Amino acid sequence: MRIGELSRRTGVSVPTIKFYVREGLLPAGELTSPNQASYGEAHVQRLRLIRALLDVGGLSVAAIRCVVAAVDDPERSVHKVLGAATGPLVPRYDREPREGVEEARKTVAGLIEARGWHADASSPAAEALAVALTALDEVRHGRFAEVLDAYADAAEGVARADLDYVAHHVAREELVESAVVGTVLGDAMFSALRRLAQTDASQRAFGRAAQGRGAGESGGAE
């Protein structure tokens, strides 16, 4: 197919496609004449992956370049490819470490060890968790860390569901796209489900009691 058809099929403009080729994100088409190139289904799939990483994953062009390099490396395991794709989604904190962060890092390392997770206590994800715990302590809600194990239980269940979904895809590019899109949209989905569950739990714990008090007050006034 010509570049115009590739653009129509993917919804990516011709100038943007050419930019991706220049940046090494998309392989160049096969030249059929000095001014014409032909593109195939692999280009369609790669463009969809790039857009998923850029639009949904929020990755930079430089990060996407690393991801597609991992995808194209036959020596790299699927585990490492998924790590290259999802690693940039973890928040990075460049500011100076807060007071108490070292204690929080020990807590995170202890959690990882206790659960037998195959995860690095110095990874960006572990650091993000330590920063979150430190922030909770700063606003005098450090006791919220008491629910850390409950959160970890939920995270394990969600992670298994994520990987079960990803495992249905065989092609390496499909694996990466599924992992990234599933992680980003899965976060949004889980956040919404959490809000719904909180609404229900709040109603069960506090709403009925408030209604009961309201009924008693109303009865007394009558």
PDB file of C-alpha atoms in Angstrom, residues 10-171:
ATOM      1  CA  THR A  10      -4.361   4.174  10.758  1.00  0.00           C
ATOM      2  CA  GLY A  11      -5.636   7.729  11.078  1.00  0.00           C
ATOM      3  CA  VAL A  12      -2.042   9.003  11.272  1.00  0.00           C
ATOM      4  CA  SER A  13      -1.193  11.888   8.963  1.00  0.00           C
ATOM      5  CA  VAL A  14       1.413  11.446   6.222  1.00  0.00           C
ATOM      6  CA  PRO A  15       3.798  14.063   7.751  1.00  0.00           C
ATOM      7  CA  THR A  16       3.575  12.259  11.101  1.00  0.00           C
ATOM      8  CA  ILE A  17       4.311   8.898   9.484  1.00  0.00           C
ATOM      9  CA  LYS A  18       7.382  10.402   7.831  1.00  0.00           C
ATOM     10  CA  PHE A  19       8.430  11.860  11.193  1.00  0.00           C
ATOM     11  CA  TYR A  20       8.169   8.419  12.813  1.00  0.00           C
ATOM     12  CA  VAL A  21      10.344   6.969  10.067  1.00  0.00           C
ATOM     13  CA  ARG A  22      12.971   9.702  10.555  1.00  0.00           C
ATOM     14  CA  GLU A  23      12.969   9.130  14.325  1.00  0.00           C
ATOM     15  CA  GLY A  24      13.483   5.387  13.913  1.00  0.00           C
ATOM     16  CA  LEU A  25      10.093   4.431  15.367  1.00  0.00           C
ATOM     17  CA  LEU A  26       8.703   3.055  12.101  1.00  0.00           C
ATOM     18  CA  PRO A  27      10.656   1.069   9.497  1.00  0.00           C
ATOM     19  CA  ALA A  28      10.934   2.744   6.124  1.00  0.00           C
ATOM     20  CA  GLY A  29       8.730   1.399   3.353  1.00  0.00           C
ATOM     21  CA  GLU A  30      10.106  -0.715   0.530  1.00  0.00           C
ATOM     22  CA  LEU A  31      11.126   1.511  -2.337  1.00  0.00           C
ATOM     23  CA  THR A  32       9.241   0.743  -5.546  1.00  0.00           C
ATOM     24  CA  SER A  33      10.574   3.792  -7.394  1.00  0.00           C
ATOM     25  CA  PRO A  34      12.807   6.758  -6.542  1.00  0.00           C
ATOM     26  CA  ASN A  35       9.808   8.657  -5.110  1.00  0.00           C
ATOM     27  CA  GLN A  36       7.484   5.866  -4.025  1.00  0.00           C
ATOM     28  CA  ALA A  37       7.528   3.340  -1.197  1.00  0.00           C
ATOM     29  CA  SER A  38       5.273   0.422  -0.360  1.00  0.00           C
ATOM     30  CA  TYR A  39       4.021  -0.366   3.141  1.00  0.00           C
ATOM     31  CA  GLY A  40       2.606  -3.571   4.555  1.00  0.00           C
ATOM     32  CA  GLU A  41       0.544  -4.873   7.467  1.00  0.00           C
ATOM     33  CA  ALA A  42       3.603  -4.769   9.712  1.00  0.00           C
ATOM     34  CA  HIS A  43       3.648  -0.986   9.270  1.00  0.00           C
ATOM     35  CA  VAL A  44      -0.039  -0.791  10.164  1.00  0.00           C
ATOM     36  CA  GLN A  45       0.560  -2.762  13.354  1.00  0.00           C
ATOM     37  CA  ARG A  46       3.659  -0.749  14.263  1.00  0.00           C
ATOM     38  CA  LEU A  47       1.789   2.535  13.805  1.00  0.00           C
ATOM     39  CA  ARG A  48      -0.990   1.294  16.075  1.00  0.00           C
ATOM     40  CA  LEU A  49       1.611   0.355  18.671  1.00  0.00           C
ATOM     41  CA  ILE A  50       3.264   3.776  18.436  1.00  0.00           C
ATOM     42  CA  ARG A  51      -0.072   5.543  18.844  1.00  0.00           C
ATOM     43  CA  ALA A  52      -0.976   3.359  21.821  1.00  0.00           C
ATOM     44  CA  LEU A  53       2.341   4.149  23.477  1.00  0.00           C
ATOM     45  CA  LEU A  54       2.095   7.852  22.679  1.00  0.00           C
ATOM     46  CA  ASP A  55      -1.602   8.626  23.146  1.00  0.00           C
ATOM     47  CA  VAL A  56      -2.618   6.121  25.800  1.00  0.00           C
ATOM     48  CA  GLY A  57       0.682   5.411  27.500  1.00  0.00           C
ATOM     49  CA  GLY A  58       1.865   9.001  27.408  1.00  0.00           C
ATOM     50  CA  LEU A  59       5.402   7.931  26.513  1.00  0.00           C
ATOM     51  CA  SER A  60       7.909  10.291  24.944  1.00  0.00           C
ATOM     52  CA  VAL A  61       9.343   9.690  21.489  1.00  0.00           C
ATOM     53  CA  ALA A  62      12.643   8.700  23.111  1.00  0.00           C
ATOM     54  CA  ALA A  63      10.892   6.159  25.369  1.00  0.00           C
ATOM     55  CA  ILE A  64       8.945   4.739  22.423  1.00  0.00           C
ATOM     56  CA  ARG A  65      12.205   4.329  20.535  1.00  0.00           C
ATOM     57  CA  CYS A  66      13.473   2.149  23.381  1.00  0.00           C
ATOM     58  CA  VAL A  67      10.258   0.119  23.359  1.00  0.00           C
ATOM     59  CA  VAL A  68      10.273  -0.611  19.639  1.00  0.00           C
ATOM     60  CA  ALA A  69      13.975  -1.482  19.859  1.00  0.00           C
ATOM     61  CA  ALA A  70      13.067  -4.035  22.536  1.00  0.00           C
ATOM     62  CA  VAL A  71      10.221  -5.381  20.393  1.00  0.00           C
ATOM     63  CA  ASP A  72      12.566  -5.828  17.452  1.00  0.00           C
ATOM     64  CA  ASP A  73      15.266  -7.543  19.518  1.00  0.00           C
ATOM     65  CA  PRO A  74      14.746 -11.306  19.148  1.00  0.00           C
ATOM     66  CA  GLU A  75      17.272 -11.966  21.918  1.00  0.00           C
ATOM     67  CA  ARG A  76      15.202 -10.085  24.507  1.00  0.00           C
ATOM     68  CA  SER A  77      12.663 -12.113  26.493  1.00  0.00           C
ATOM     69  CA  VAL A  78       8.978 -11.219  26.520  1.00  0.00           C
ATOM     70  CA  HIS A  79       9.363 -10.369  30.224  1.00  0.00           C
ATOM     71  CA  LYS A  80      12.035  -7.773  29.410  1.00  0.00           C
ATOM     72  CA  VAL A  81      10.023  -6.421  26.473  1.00  0.00           C
ATOM     73  CA  LEU A  82       7.022  -5.892  28.732  1.00  0.00           C
ATOM     74  CA  GLY A  83       9.286  -4.232  31.292  1.00  0.00           C
ATOM     75  CA  ALA A  84      10.609  -1.847  28.644  1.00  0.00           C
ATOM     76  CA  ALA A  85       7.057  -0.991  27.628  1.00  0.00           C
ATOM     77  CA  THR A  86       5.460  -0.536  31.043  1.00  0.00           C
ATOM     78  CA  GLY A  87       8.458   0.810  32.981  1.00  0.00           C
ATOM     79  CA  PRO A  88       8.088   4.370  31.625  1.00  0.00           C
ATOM     80  CA  LEU A  89       4.501   4.469  32.915  1.00  0.00           C
ATOM     81  CA  VAL A  90       5.717   4.567  36.528  1.00  0.00           C
ATOM     82  CA  PRO A  91       5.978   8.119  37.959  1.00  0.00           C
ATOM     83  CA  ARG A  92       9.498   9.453  38.510  1.00  0.00           C
ATOM     84  CA  TYR A  93      10.277  11.898  41.295  1.00  0.00           C
ATOM     85  CA  ASP A  94      13.246  14.152  40.621  1.00  0.00           C
ATOM     86  CA  ARG A  95      12.972  16.338  43.717  1.00  0.00           C
ATOM     87  CA  GLU A  96      15.188  15.871  46.751  1.00  0.00           C
ATOM     88  CA  PRO A  97      14.211  12.914  48.956  1.00  0.00           C
ATOM     89  CA  ARG A  98      11.894  13.870  51.790  1.00  0.00           C
ATOM     90  CA  GLU A  99      12.680  13.257  55.414  1.00  0.00           C
ATOM     91  CA  GLY A 100      11.479   9.791  56.303  1.00  0.00           C
ATOM     92  CA  VAL A 101      11.784   8.352  52.797  1.00  0.00           C
ATOM     93  CA  GLU A 102      14.531   5.945  53.884  1.00  0.00           C
ATOM     94  CA  GLU A 103      12.187   4.392  56.443  1.00  0.00           C
ATOM     95  CA  ALA A 104       9.506   4.138  53.775  1.00  0.00           C
ATOM     96  CA  ARG A 105      11.981   2.418  51.444  1.00  0.00           C
ATOM     97  CA  LYS A 106      12.664  -0.155  54.162  1.00  0.00           C
ATOM     98  CA  THR A 107       8.911  -0.735  54.478  1.00  0.00           C
ATOM     99  CA  VAL A 108       8.611  -1.279  50.736  1.00  0.00           C
ATOM    100  CA  ALA A 109      11.605  -3.614  50.678  1.00  0.00           C
ATOM    101  CA  GLY A 110      10.093  -5.583  53.551  1.00  0.00           C
ATOM    102  CA  LEU A 111       6.774  -5.864  51.716  1.00  0.00           C
ATOM    103  CA  ILE A 112       8.478  -7.153  48.569  1.00  0.00           C
ATOM    104  CA  GLU A 113      10.471  -9.711  50.555  1.00  0.00           C
ATOM    105  CA  ALA A 114       7.537 -10.857  52.662  1.00  0.00           C
ATOM    106  CA  ARG A 115       5.391 -11.460  49.603  1.00  0.00           C
ATOM    107  CA  GLY A 116       8.151 -13.151  47.647  1.00  0.00           C
ATOM    108  CA  TRP A 117       7.719 -10.762  44.756  1.00  0.00           C
ATOM    109  CA  HIS A 118      10.296 -10.966  41.988  1.00  0.00           C
ATOM    110  CA  ALA A 119      10.733  -7.203  42.041  1.00  0.00           C
ATOM    111  CA  ASP A 120      13.630  -4.865  42.717  1.00  0.00           C
ATOM    112  CA  ALA A 121      13.307  -2.767  45.866  1.00  0.00           C
ATOM    113  CA  SER A 122      15.246   0.005  44.103  1.00  0.00           C
ATOM    114  CA  SER A 123      13.023   0.049  41.010  1.00  0.00           C
ATOM    115  CA  PRO A 124      11.037   3.151  39.982  1.00  0.00           C
ATOM    116  CA  ALA A 125       7.800   1.464  41.085  1.00  0.00           C
ATOM    117  CA  ALA A 126       9.213   0.708  44.542  1.00  0.00           C
ATOM    118  CA  GLU A 127      10.504   4.268  44.816  1.00  0.00           C
ATOM    119  CA  ALA A 128       7.092   5.657  43.807  1.00  0.00           C
ATOM    120  CA  LEU A 129       5.474   3.596  46.563  1.00  0.00           C
ATOM    121  CA  ALA A 130       8.036   4.820  49.106  1.00  0.00           C
ATOM    122  CA  VAL A 131       7.355   8.436  48.123  1.00  0.00           C
ATOM    123  CA  ALA A 132       3.599   7.851  48.498  1.00  0.00           C
ATOM    124  CA  LEU A 133       4.088   6.377  51.970  1.00  0.00           C
ATOM    125  CA  THR A 134       6.297   9.314  52.932  1.00  0.00           C
ATOM    126  CA  ALA A 135       3.666  11.782  51.731  1.00  0.00           C
ATOM    127  CA  LEU A 136       1.021  10.007  53.822  1.00  0.00           C
ATOM    128  CA  ASP A 137       3.211  10.347  56.884  1.00  0.00           C
ATOM    129  CA  GLU A 138       3.837  14.041  56.177  1.00  0.00           C
ATOM    130  CA  VAL A 139       0.113  14.811  56.190  1.00  0.00           C
ATOM    131  CA  ARG A 140      -0.273  12.817  59.419  1.00  0.00           C
ATOM    132  CA  HIS A 141      -2.007   9.879  57.820  1.00  0.00           C
ATOM    133  CA  GLY A 142       0.868   7.470  58.145  1.00  0.00           C
ATOM    134  CA  ARG A 143      -1.504   4.924  59.680  1.00  0.00           C
ATOM    135  CA  PHE A 144      -2.999   4.521  56.226  1.00  0.00           C
ATOM    136  CA  ALA A 145      -0.017   2.252  55.610  1.00  0.00           C
ATOM    137  CA  GLU A 146      -1.859  -0.283  57.775  1.00  0.00           C
ATOM    138  CA  VAL A 147      -3.905  -1.164  54.703  1.00  0.00           C
ATOM    139  CA  LEU A 148      -0.769  -1.749  52.610  1.00  0.00           C
ATOM    140  CA  ASP A 149      -1.208  -5.518  52.694  1.00  0.00           C
ATOM    141  CA  ALA A 150      -4.831  -5.200  51.600  1.00  0.00           C
ATOM    142  CA  TYR A 151      -3.700  -3.032  48.696  1.00  0.00           C
ATOM    143  CA  ALA A 152      -0.983  -5.550  47.848  1.00  0.00           C
ATOM    144  CA  ASP A 153      -3.566  -8.366  47.813  1.00  0.00           C
ATOM    145  CA  ALA A 154      -5.695  -6.369  45.387  1.00  0.00           C
ATOM    146  CA  ALA A 155      -2.643  -5.508  43.270  1.00  0.00           C
ATOM    147  CA  GLU A 156      -1.682  -9.167  42.966  1.00  0.00           C
ATOM    148  CA  GLY A 157      -5.161 -10.058  41.767  1.00  0.00           C
ATOM    149  CA  VAL A 158      -5.202  -7.224  39.235  1.00  0.00           C
ATOM    150  CA  ALA A 159      -1.693  -8.109  38.024  1.00  0.00           C
ATOM    151  CA  ARG A 160      -2.744 -11.716  37.428  1.00  0.00           C
ATOM    152  CA  ALA A 161      -5.774 -10.513  35.474  1.00  0.00           C
ATOM    153  CA  ASP A 162      -3.550  -8.170  33.444  1.00  0.00           C
ATOM    154  CA  LEU A 163      -1.119 -10.917  32.493  1.00  0.00           C
ATOM    155  CA  ASP A 164      -3.890 -13.431  31.798  1.00  0.00           C
ATOM    156  CA  TYR A 165      -5.259 -10.923  29.307  1.00  0.00           C
ATOM    157  CA  VAL A 166      -1.853 -10.224  27.772  1.00  0.00           C
ATOM    158  CA  ALA A 167      -1.138 -13.965  27.463  1.00  0.00           C
ATOM    159  CA  HIS A 168      -3.950 -14.305  24.933  1.00  0.00           C
ATOM    160  CA  HIS A 169      -1.796 -12.380  22.436  1.00  0.00           C
ATOM    161  CA  VAL A 170       1.023 -14.226  20.728  1.00  0.00           C
ATOM    162  CA  ALA A 171       2.770 -11.636  18.532  1.00  0.00           C
TER     163      ALA A 171
END
